[in-house]
mmCIF file of C-alpha atoms in Angstrom:
data_model
loop_
_atom_site.group_PDB
_atom_site.id
_atom_site.type_symbol
_atom_site.label_atom_id
_atom_site.label_comp_id
_atom_site.label_asym_id
_atom_site.label_seq_id
_atom_site.Cartn_x
_atom_site.Cartn_y
_atom_site.Cartn_z
ATOM 1 C CA UNK A 1391 24.702 -2.174 7.507
ATOM 2 C CA UNK A 1392 23.364 -0.829 10.804
ATOM 3 C CA UNK A 1393 22.918 2.910 11.080
ATOM 4 C CA UNK A 1394 24.890 3.313 14.288
ATOM 5 C CA UNK A 1395 24.319 7.081 14.349
ATOM 6 C CA UNK A 1396 20.757 6.573 15.640
ATOM 7 C CA UNK A 1397 21.461 3.721 18.077
ATOM 8 C CA UNK A 1398 20.076 3.828 21.621
ATOM 9 C CA UNK A 1399 21.616 1.958 24.592
ATOM 10 C CA UNK A 1400 19.435 -1.109 23.952
ATOM 11 C CA UNK A 1401 20.578 -1.251 20.322
ATOM 12 C CA UNK A 1402 24.241 -1.174 21.330
ATOM 13 C CA UNK A 1403 23.682 -3.999 23.808
ATOM 14 C CA UNK A 1404 22.210 -6.198 21.046
ATOM 15 C CA UNK A 1405 24.848 -5.470 18.376
ATOM 16 C CA UNK A 1406 27.317 -8.384 17.877
ATOM 17 C CA UNK A 1407 30.069 -6.195 16.386
ATOM 18 C CA UNK A 1408 29.884 -3.810 19.319
ATOM 19 C CA UNK A 1409 29.989 -6.738 21.755
ATOM 20 C CA UNK A 1410 33.121 -8.123 20.058
ATOM 21 C CA UNK A 1411 34.792 -4.722 20.391
ATOM 22 C CA UNK A 1412 33.922 -4.423 24.077
ATOM 23 C CA UNK A 1413 34.965 -7.981 24.941
ATOM 24 C CA UNK A 1414 37.835 -8.612 22.524
ATOM 25 C CA UNK A 1415 38.901 -5.231 21.135
ATOM 26 C CA UNK A 1416 38.025 -6.204 17.552
ATOM 27 C CA UNK A 1417 38.069 -3.400 14.945
ATOM 28 C CA UNK A 1418 39.361 -0.980 17.551
ATOM 29 C CA UNK A 1419 40.385 1.623 14.947
ATOM 30 C CA UNK A 1420 36.884 1.622 13.412
ATOM 31 C CA UNK A 1421 35.157 2.208 16.748
ATOM 32 C CA UNK A 1422 37.534 4.940 17.828
ATOM 33 C CA UNK A 1423 36.956 6.741 14.535
ATOM 34 C CA UNK A 1424 33.185 6.298 14.863
ATOM 35 C CA UNK A 1425 33.156 7.829 18.345
ATOM 36 C CA UNK A 1426 35.275 10.732 17.099
ATOM 37 C CA UNK A 1427 32.861 11.351 14.218
ATOM 38 C CA UNK A 1428 29.722 10.839 16.332
ATOM 39 C CA UNK A 1429 30.342 12.469 19.709
ATOM 40 C CA UNK A 1430 26.624 12.539 20.390
ATOM 41 C CA UNK A 1431 26.724 8.726 20.792
ATOM 42 C CA UNK A 1432 29.442 8.772 23.471
ATOM 43 C CA UNK A 1433 27.025 8.668 26.411
ATOM 44 C CA UNK A 1434 25.028 5.729 24.967
ATOM 45 C CA UNK A 1435 28.214 3.818 24.144
ATOM 46 C CA UNK A 1436 29.668 4.318 27.625
ATOM 47 C CA UNK A 1437 26.464 3.086 29.294
ATOM 48 C CA UNK A 1438 26.216 0.038 27.007
ATOM 49 C CA UNK A 1439 29.889 -0.820 27.485
ATOM 50 C CA UNK A 1440 29.581 -0.639 31.280
ATOM 51 C CA UNK A 1441 26.525 -2.896 31.196
ATOM 52 C CA UNK A 1442 28.163 -5.467 28.905
ATOM 53 C CA UNK A 1443 31.254 -5.671 31.085
ATOM 54 C CA UNK A 1444 29.126 -6.049 34.188
ATOM 55 C CA UNK A 1445 26.869 -8.720 32.702
ATOM 56 C CA UNK A 1446 29.932 -10.655 31.582
ATOM 57 C CA UNK A 1447 30.591 -11.420 35.232
ATOM 58 C CA UNK A 1448 33.152 -8.872 36.330
ATOM 59 C CA UNK A 1449 30.950 -8.079 39.357
ATOM 60 C CA UNK A 1450 29.964 -10.614 41.987
ATOM 61 C CA UNK A 1451 26.352 -11.721 42.266
ATOM 62 C CA UNK A 1452 24.379 -10.482 45.245
ATOM 63 C CA UNK A 1453 22.527 -12.693 47.758
ATOM 64 C CA UNK A 1454 18.739 -12.414 47.879
ATOM 65 C CA UNK A 1455 18.736 -10.442 51.129
ATOM 66 C CA UNK A 1456 21.129 -7.897 49.655
ATOM 67 C CA UNK A 1457 19.036 -7.662 46.500
ATOM 68 C CA UNK A 1458 15.929 -6.774 48.499
ATOM 69 C CA UNK A 1459 17.816 -4.240 50.583
ATOM 70 C CA UNK A 1460 19.341 -2.583 47.507
ATOM 71 C CA UNK A 1461 16.006 -2.453 45.680
ATOM 72 C CA UNK A 1462 14.387 -0.771 48.660
ATOM 73 C CA UNK A 1463 17.264 1.704 48.868
ATOM 74 C CA UNK A 1464 17.049 2.541 45.168
ATOM 75 C CA UNK A 1465 13.287 3.043 45.116
ATOM 76 C CA UNK A 1466 13.397 5.181 48.259
ATOM 77 C CA UNK A 1467 16.008 7.377 46.593
ATOM 78 C CA UNK A 1468 13.685 8.133 43.691
ATOM 79 C CA UNK A 1469 11.250 10.973 44.589
ATOM 80 C CA UNK A 1470 7.676 9.681 44.880
ATOM 81 C CA UNK A 1471 6.422 12.302 42.435
ATOM 82 C CA UNK A 1472 8.787 10.895 39.797
ATOM 83 C CA UNK A 1473 7.184 7.473 40.143
ATOM 84 C CA UNK A 1474 3.674 8.937 40.130
ATOM 85 C CA UNK A 1475 4.494 10.789 36.906
ATOM 86 C CA UNK A 1476 5.202 7.474 35.178
ATOM 87 C CA UNK A 1477 2.392 5.353 33.709
ATOM 88 C CA UNK A 1478 1.493 2.467 36.074
ATOM 89 C CA UNK A 1479 3.102 -0.120 33.851
ATOM 90 C CA UNK A 1480 6.373 1.781 33.639
ATOM 91 C CA UNK A 1481 6.677 2.345 37.388
ATOM 92 C CA UNK A 1482 6.133 -1.388 37.893
ATOM 93 C CA UNK A 1483 8.725 -2.154 35.259
ATOM 94 C CA UNK A 1484 11.097 0.193 37.070
ATOM 95 C CA UNK A 1485 10.805 -1.970 40.173
ATOM 96 C CA UNK A 1486 11.100 -5.210 38.221
ATOM 97 C CA UNK A 1487 14.078 -3.947 36.230
ATOM 98 C CA UNK A 1488 15.816 -2.904 39.443
ATOM 99 C CA UNK A 1489 15.424 -6.425 40.808
ATOM 100 C CA UNK A 1490 16.674 -8.017 37.588
ATOM 101 C CA UNK A 1491 19.697 -5.755 37.322
ATOM 102 C CA UNK A 1492 20.636 -6.312 40.935
ATOM 103 C CA UNK A 1493 20.191 -10.057 40.621
ATOM 104 C CA UNK A 1494 22.609 -10.034 37.715
ATOM 105 C CA UNK A 1495 25.113 -8.461 40.025
ATOM 106 C CA UNK A 1496 25.516 -5.170 38.203
ATOM 107 C CA UNK A 1497 24.004 -2.859 40.786
ATOM 108 C CA UNK A 1498 27.387 -1.777 42.074
ATOM 109 C CA UNK A 1499 28.248 -0.407 38.651
ATOM 110 C CA UNK A 1500 24.861 1.108 37.890
ATOM 111 C CA UNK A 1501 24.126 2.731 41.231
ATOM 112 C CA UNK A 1502 27.548 3.874 42.350
ATOM 113 C CA UNK A 1503 26.449 7.487 42.155
ATOM 114 C CA UNK A 1504 23.119 9.300 42.360
ATOM 115 C CA UNK A 1505 23.293 10.187 38.675
ATOM 116 C CA UNK A 1506 23.000 6.524 37.802
ATOM 117 C CA UNK A 1507 19.428 6.481 39.120
ATOM 118 C CA UNK A 1508 18.614 8.546 36.070
ATOM 119 C CA UNK A 1509 20.436 6.007 33.910
ATOM 120 C CA UNK A 1510 18.190 3.277 35.328
ATOM 121 C CA UNK A 1511 15.070 5.253 34.451
ATOM 122 C CA UNK A 1512 16.396 5.804 30.934
ATOM 123 C CA UNK A 1513 17.249 2.145 30.492
ATOM 124 C CA UNK A 1514 13.900 0.812 31.670
ATOM 125 C CA UNK A 1515 11.798 3.562 30.112
ATOM 126 C CA UNK A 1516 11.806 1.507 26.921
ATOM 127 C CA UNK A 1517 10.087 -1.409 28.619
ATOM 128 C CA UNK A 1518 6.513 -0.812 27.495
ATOM 129 C CA UNK A 1519 3.319 -2.728 28.057
ATOM 130 C CA UNK A 1520 2.087 -5.557 25.892
ATOM 131 C CA UNK A 1521 0.492 -3.236 23.332
ATOM 132 C CA UNK A 1522 3.459 -0.950 22.754
ATOM 133 C CA UNK A 1523 6.726 -2.711 23.583
ATOM 134 C CA UNK A 1524 9.848 -0.596 23.668
ATOM 135 C CA UNK A 1525 8.008 2.717 23.938
ATOM 136 C CA UNK A 1526 9.711 5.756 25.425
ATOM 137 C CA UNK A 1527 7.784 8.693 26.837
ATOM 138 C CA UNK A 1528 9.051 12.203 27.537
ATOM 139 C CA UNK A 1529 6.910 14.519 29.669
ATOM 140 C CA UNK A 1530 7.923 18.168 29.944
ATOM 141 C CA UNK A 1531 7.233 18.986 33.572
ATOM 142 C CA UNK A 1532 9.244 22.217 33.506
ATOM 143 C CA UNK A 1533 8.135 25.771 32.809
ATOM 144 C CA UNK A 1534 10.579 26.036 29.900
ATOM 145 C CA UNK A 1535 10.569 24.403 26.481
ATOM 146 C CA UNK A 1536 12.205 20.985 26.208
ATOM 147 C CA UNK A 1537 14.059 19.604 23.192
ATOM 148 C CA UNK A 1538 13.589 15.922 22.337
ATOM 149 C CA UNK A 1539 15.770 14.258 19.712
ATOM 150 C CA UNK A 1540 14.036 11.244 18.165
ATOM 151 C CA UNK A 1541 15.803 8.020 17.056
ATOM 152 C CA UNK A 1542 16.056 9.271 13.446
ATOM 153 C CA UNK A 1543 17.532 12.612 14.510
ATOM 154 C CA UNK A 1544 14.299 14.615 14.159
ATOM 155 C CA UNK A 1545 13.796 17.455 16.638
ATOM 156 C CA UNK A 1546 10.693 18.037 18.751
ATOM 157 C CA UNK A 1547 10.281 21.099 20.976
ATOM 158 C CA UNK A 1548 7.810 20.371 23.759
ATOM 159 C CA UNK A 1549 5.964 23.147 25.553
ATOM 160 C CA UNK A 1550 5.042 22.922 29.228
ATOM 161 C CA UNK A 1551 2.968 19.824 30.135
ATOM 162 C CA UNK A 1552 3.395 18.288 26.653
ATOM 163 C CA UNK A 1553 4.353 14.654 26.344
ATOM 164 C CA UNK A 1554 5.524 12.535 23.432
ATOM 165 C CA UNK A 1555 5.910 8.764 23.151
ATOM 166 C CA UNK A 1556 7.898 6.907 20.516
ATOM 167 C CA UNK A 1557 9.763 3.601 20.052
ATOM 168 C CA UNK A 1558 13.418 3.211 20.987
ATOM 169 C CA UNK A 1559 13.981 2.407 17.315
ATOM 170 C CA UNK A 1560 11.609 3.216 14.466
ATOM 171 C CA UNK A 1561 10.149 0.494 12.250
ATOM 172 C CA UNK A 1562 11.708 -0.250 8.878
ATOM 173 C CA UNK A 1563 8.918 1.367 6.875
ATOM 174 C CA UNK A 1564 7.607 4.217 9.065
ATOM 175 C CA UNK A 1565 8.325 6.537 11.970
ATOM 176 C CA UNK A 1566 5.444 6.820 14.449
ATOM 177 C CA UNK A 1567 5.067 9.071 17.491
ATOM 178 C CA UNK A 1568 2.160 10.057 19.751
ATOM 179 C CA UNK A 1569 1.670 13.562 21.101
ATOM 180 C CA UNK A 1570 -0.402 15.104 23.872
ATOM 181 C CA UNK A 1571 -0.056 18.835 24.338
ATOM 182 C CA UNK A 1572 1.759 21.423 22.237
ATOM 183 C CA UNK A 1573 4.927 20.855 20.225
ATOM 184 C CA UNK A 1574 6.938 21.998 17.208
ATOM 185 C CA UNK A 1575 8.461 19.379 14.890
ATOM 186 C CA UNK A 1576 11.467 19.469 12.543
ATOM 187 C CA UNK A 1577 11.452 16.108 10.774
ATOM 188 C CA UNK A 1578 14.447 14.524 9.077
ATOM 189 C CA UNK A 1579 13.747 14.088 5.359
ATOM 190 C CA UNK A 1580 13.244 10.461 4.385
ATOM 191 C CA UNK A 1581 10.726 9.874 1.532
ATOM 192 C CA UNK A 1582 11.023 6.107 1.943
ATOM 193 C CA UNK A 1583 10.050 6.213 5.605
ATOM 194 C CA UNK A 1584 7.013 8.436 6.340
ATOM 195 C CA UNK A 1585 6.780 10.203 9.697
ATOM 196 C CA UNK A 1586 3.380 9.975 11.435
ATOM 197 C CA UNK A 1587 2.165 11.931 14.454
ATOM 198 C CA UNK A 1588 -0.929 10.667 16.295
ATOM 199 C CA UNK A 1589 -2.677 13.386 18.298
ATOM 200 C CA UNK A 1590 -6.064 12.296 19.562
ATOM 201 C CA UNK A 1591 -8.033 11.086 16.538
ATOM 202 C CA UNK A 1592 -5.932 13.090 14.092
ATOM 203 C CA UNK A 1593 -2.966 11.611 12.274
ATOM 204 C CA UNK A 1594 -0.360 13.756 10.542
ATOM 205 C CA UNK A 1595 1.826 12.246 7.840
ATOM 206 C CA UNK A 1596 4.989 13.884 6.501
ATOM 207 C CA UNK A 1597 8.224 12.880 4.824
ATOM 208 C CA UNK A 1598 10.378 15.734 6.047
ATOM 209 C CA UNK A 1599 9.067 19.126 7.065
ATOM 210 C CA UNK A 1600 8.443 21.484 10.004
ATOM 211 C CA UNK A 1601 5.105 22.148 11.667
ATOM 212 C CA UNK A 1602 3.356 22.890 14.970
ATOM 213 C CA UNK A 1603 0.619 20.870 16.680
ATOM 214 C CA UNK A 1604 -1.671 21.931 19.518
ATOM 215 C CA UNK A 1605 -3.458 18.913 21.009
ATOM 216 C CA UNK A 1606 -4.409 19.621 24.625
ATOM 217 C CA UNK A 1607 -6.523 17.010 26.424
ATOM 218 C CA UNK A 1608 -8.963 19.607 27.755
ATOM 219 C CA UNK A 1609 -9.655 21.115 24.326
ATOM 220 C CA UNK A 1610 -12.070 19.682 21.748
ATOM 221 C CA UNK A 1611 -10.070 20.952 18.774
ATOM 222 C CA UNK A 1612 -6.638 19.880 17.579
ATOM 223 C CA UNK A 1613 -4.755 22.452 15.506
ATOM 224 C CA UNK A 1614 -1.820 22.173 13.143
ATOM 225 C CA UNK A 1615 0.042 24.795 11.124
ATOM 226 C CA UNK A 1616 2.740 24.107 8.529
ATOM 227 C CA UNK A 1617 5.973 26.077 8.452
ATOM 228 C CA UNK A 1618 7.799 24.236 5.628
ATOM 229 C CA UNK A 1619 7.135 21.261 3.388
ATOM 230 C CA UNK A 1620 3.904 19.371 2.756
ATOM 231 C CA UNK A 1621 1.721 17.730 5.415
ATOM 232 C CA UNK A 1622 -1.093 15.191 5.014
ATOM 233 C CA UNK A 1623 -3.828 15.120 7.662
ATOM 234 C CA UNK A 1624 -6.557 12.503 8.168
ATOM 235 C CA UNK A 1625 -8.868 11.179 10.914
ATOM 236 C CA UNK A 1626 -8.840 7.869 12.756
ATOM 237 C CA UNK A 1627 -11.574 5.603 14.079
ATOM 238 C CA UNK A 1628 -12.022 5.280 17.839
ATOM 239 C CA UNK A 1629 -9.684 2.286 17.863
ATOM 240 C CA UNK A 1630 -6.902 4.668 16.815
ATOM 241 C CA UNK A 1631 -5.769 2.278 14.103
ATOM 242 C CA UNK A 1632 -8.040 2.427 11.042
ATOM 243 C CA UNK A 1633 -8.698 5.583 9.058
ATOM 244 C CA UNK A 1634 -12.120 7.196 8.756
ATOM 245 C CA UNK A 1635 -12.899 7.457 5.050
ATOM 246 C CA UNK A 1636 -9.325 6.877 3.940
ATOM 247 C CA UNK A 1637 -10.035 8.792 0.753
ATOM 248 C CA UNK A 1638 -10.727 11.998 2.683
ATOM 249 C CA UNK A 1639 -7.344 13.484 3.396
ATOM 250 C CA UNK A 1640 -6.180 17.071 3.519
ATOM 251 C CA UNK A 1641 -2.902 18.201 2.006
ATOM 252 C CA UNK A 1642 -1.441 21.284 3.674
ATOM 253 C CA UNK A 1643 1.364 23.518 2.441
ATOM 254 C CA UNK A 1644 3.404 26.244 4.182
ATOM 255 C CA UNK A 1645 1.324 28.874 6.025
ATOM 256 C CA UNK A 1646 -1.759 26.673 5.978
ATOM 257 C CA UNK A 1647 -3.570 25.662 9.156
ATOM 258 C CA UNK A 1648 -6.124 22.975 9.963
ATOM 259 C CA UNK A 1649 -8.498 22.778 12.912
ATOM 260 C CA UNK A 1650 -9.656 19.241 13.625
ATOM 261 C CA UNK A 1651 -12.662 18.551 15.865
ATOM 262 C CA UNK A 1652 -12.254 15.419 17.969
ATOM 263 C CA UNK A 1653 -16.007 14.693 18.187
ATOM 264 C CA UNK A 1654 -17.270 15.435 14.685
ATOM 265 C CA UNK A 1655 -13.954 14.577 12.983
ATOM 266 C CA UNK A 1656 -14.490 17.627 10.787
ATOM 267 C CA UNK A 1657 -11.459 19.480 9.465
ATOM 268 C CA UNK A 1658 -11.429 23.188 8.614
ATOM 269 C CA UNK A 1659 -8.472 24.814 6.853
ATOM 270 C CA UNK A 1660 -7.316 28.387 6.424
ATOM 271 C CA UNK A 1661 -4.289 30.340 5.253
ATOM 272 C CA UNK A 1662 -2.281 32.313 7.818
ATOM 273 C CA UNK A 1663 0.214 35.124 7.285
ATOM 274 C CA UNK A 1664 2.772 33.540 9.579
ATOM 275 C CA UNK A 1665 3.002 29.877 10.629
ATOM 276 C CA UNK A 1666 2.843 30.745 14.344
ATOM 277 C CA UNK A 1667 0.537 28.639 16.496
ATOM 278 C CA UNK A 1668 2.395 28.158 19.789
ATOM 279 C CA UNK A 1669 4.392 31.412 20.033
ATOM 280 C CA UNK A 1670 7.665 29.514 19.936
ATOM 281 C CA UNK A 1671 10.836 31.114 18.519
ATOM 282 C CA UNK A 1672 11.312 28.116 16.231
ATOM 283 C CA UNK A 1673 8.070 28.872 14.392
ATOM 284 C CA UNK A 1674 9.240 32.258 13.114
ATOM 285 C CA UNK A 1675 13.028 31.858 13.141
ATOM 286 C CA UNK A 1676 14.509 31.486 9.623
ATOM 287 C CA UNK A 1677 18.152 31.200 10.662
ATOM 288 C CA UNK A 1678 19.547 33.534 8.031
ATOM 289 C CA UNK A 1679 23.083 34.634 8.844
ATOM 290 C CA UNK A 1680 25.419 36.982 7.019
ATOM 291 C CA UNK A 1681 28.864 37.300 8.574
ATOM 292 C CA UNK A 1682 27.227 36.756 11.932
ATOM 293 C CA UNK A 1683 29.599 36.163 14.866
ATOM 294 C CA UNK A 1684 29.480 32.506 15.862
ATOM 295 C CA UNK A 1685 28.649 33.373 19.462
ATOM 296 C CA UNK A 1686 25.467 35.094 18.256
ATOM 297 C CA UNK A 1687 24.557 32.066 16.141
ATOM 298 C CA UNK A 1688 24.901 29.813 19.169
ATOM 299 C CA UNK A 1689 22.802 32.213 21.237
ATOM 300 C CA UNK A 1690 19.960 31.967 18.710
ATOM 301 C CA UNK A 1691 20.129 28.175 18.769
ATOM 302 C CA UNK A 1692 19.989 28.192 22.562
ATOM 303 C CA UNK A 1693 16.917 30.417 22.623
ATOM 304 C CA UNK A 1694 15.140 28.497 19.872
ATOM 305 C CA UNK A 1695 15.737 24.965 21.103
ATOM 306 C CA UNK A 1696 16.089 25.413 24.849
ATOM 307 C CA UNK A 1697 19.600 23.960 24.857
ATOM 308 C CA UNK A 1698 22.868 25.109 26.386
ATOM 309 C CA UNK A 1699 25.924 25.461 24.159
ATOM 310 C CA UNK A 1700 29.332 25.713 25.799
ATOM 311 C CA UNK A 1701 32.322 27.044 23.871
ATOM 312 C CA UNK A 1702 35.603 28.896 24.285
ATOM 313 C CA UNK A 1703 34.725 32.522 23.478
ATOM 314 C CA UNK A 1704 38.351 33.374 22.722
ATOM 315 C CA UNK A 1705 38.749 30.473 20.293
ATOM 316 C CA UNK A 1706 35.740 31.518 18.193
ATOM 317 C CA UNK A 1707 36.192 35.277 18.556
ATOM 318 C CA UNK A 1708 36.992 35.662 14.835
ATOM 319 C CA UNK A 1709 34.543 33.027 13.552
ATOM 320 C CA UNK A 1710 31.510 34.177 11.557
ATOM 321 C CA UNK A 1711 28.785 32.368 9.658
ATOM 322 C CA UNK A 1712 27.131 33.223 6.352
ATOM 323 C CA UNK A 1713 24.399 30.699 5.670
ATOM 324 C CA UNK A 1714 20.674 30.094 5.547
ATOM 325 C CA UNK A 1715 19.651 27.145 7.651
ATOM 326 C CA UNK A 1716 16.279 25.669 6.789
ATOM 327 C CA UNK A 1717 13.999 23.262 8.613
ATOM 328 C CA UNK A 1718 16.745 20.800 9.520
ATOM 329 C CA UNK A 1719 16.696 19.362 13.054
ATOM 330 C CA UNK A 1720 19.038 21.071 15.479
ATOM 331 C CA UNK A 1721 21.796 18.456 15.224
ATOM 332 C CA UNK A 1722 21.905 18.834 11.445
ATOM 333 C CA UNK A 1723 22.243 22.580 11.942
ATOM 334 C CA UNK A 1724 25.119 22.011 14.360
ATOM 335 C CA UNK A 1725 26.771 19.616 11.896
ATOM 336 C CA UNK A 1726 26.633 22.236 9.142
ATOM 337 C CA UNK A 1727 27.824 25.099 11.353
ATOM 338 C CA UNK A 1728 30.750 23.126 12.751
ATOM 339 C CA UNK A 1729 31.768 21.969 9.266
ATOM 340 C CA UNK A 1730 31.833 25.550 7.995
ATOM 341 C CA UNK A 1731 33.914 26.892 10.901
ATOM 342 C CA UNK A 1732 36.114 23.796 11.255
ATOM 343 C CA UNK A 1733 34.814 22.870 14.701
ATOM 344 C CA UNK A 1734 33.334 19.786 16.317
ATOM 345 C CA UNK A 1735 30.733 19.273 19.006
ATOM 346 C CA UNK A 1736 29.558 16.731 21.532
ATOM 347 C CA UNK A 1737 25.947 16.561 22.689
ATOM 348 C CA UNK A 1738 24.657 14.932 25.844
ATOM 349 C CA UNK A 1739 20.978 15.520 26.358
ATOM 350 C CA UNK A 1740 20.372 19.244 25.958
ATOM 351 C CA UNK A 1741 23.992 20.151 26.720
ATOM 352 C CA UNK A 1742 26.263 20.821 23.725
ATOM 353 C CA UNK A 1743 30.005 21.368 23.992
ATOM 354 C CA UNK A 1744 31.728 22.901 20.958
ATOM 355 C CA UNK A 1745 35.482 22.634 20.414
ATOM 356 C CA UNK A 1746 37.157 24.902 17.869
ATOM 357 C CA UNK A 1747 40.719 25.713 16.909
ATOM 358 C CA UNK A 1748 39.623 29.168 15.870
ATOM 359 C CA UNK A 1749 39.172 31.028 12.582
ATOM 360 C CA UNK A 1750 41.608 33.270 10.767
#
């Protein structure tokens, strides 16, 4: 059975059961219940549904002259710096995808409002080059931290200038991402599906843990420090695929740090008092609450993950939380909190809306 909880827009478009629901209303009760239980998927489902309805032929096809005019209009509306920030292959795919979508006659639905330009970028971001098909890349161009939720639900907090690339859907036997810059990871536990981070010539392998990586392009050393769990570190050949001396691997535990030299491939470890490498709140925050007002809990989550949580202050005025949250990704923390206080939430990007009937 498909794990719909981690579906992206492309996955919904390819799913036969979802198509039958959109086109014929099959299993309507199931889908309504799924959306109610997984509010974080609402945005993806809405986009996929709109695309399926459009592709079915509910919009008229456009003549070639109109296609060219619309493509020009769309590309002119996207700031030039946005296109320059994309890898060459992705900016070209953006243009190609715009032509294809318009030719299919769905431009009216996709580009009705300015916000839909962002939808286009999201939809075509997964069109990679020949070597890495379906790759997504997030580049934090802001001065603040940026939360990225991976397909398996894992959380990544990117610092300024950091970028991470990953597939729209992870492989059946592993979860692979590539990092440039500085980031903090909270990985969903899955012993059967290892999580690998490639940073320069260093590869980090975990099964569910939290750790920080500092891998700046202008620095010869890559550093990693473990907050929770166990981490395995090894080096790669220049091709980035085969391991150098596969038998030489380091196993790191909490409060242990490794410094990896890109040129010599040497690794030096040490023990640290606190697992703080990037000076991020998430590195030192333990999330221990004892009768803590829910508003304060949400405030800590906002500061730690760089998200915005909206809620009715009056509705949760009497709600408190007594719990110790570990290294779970932010959405697992929200699931637990909302279960305890009988609330529910909906997440769209880094915006979270919490609905609660209150606590007695």
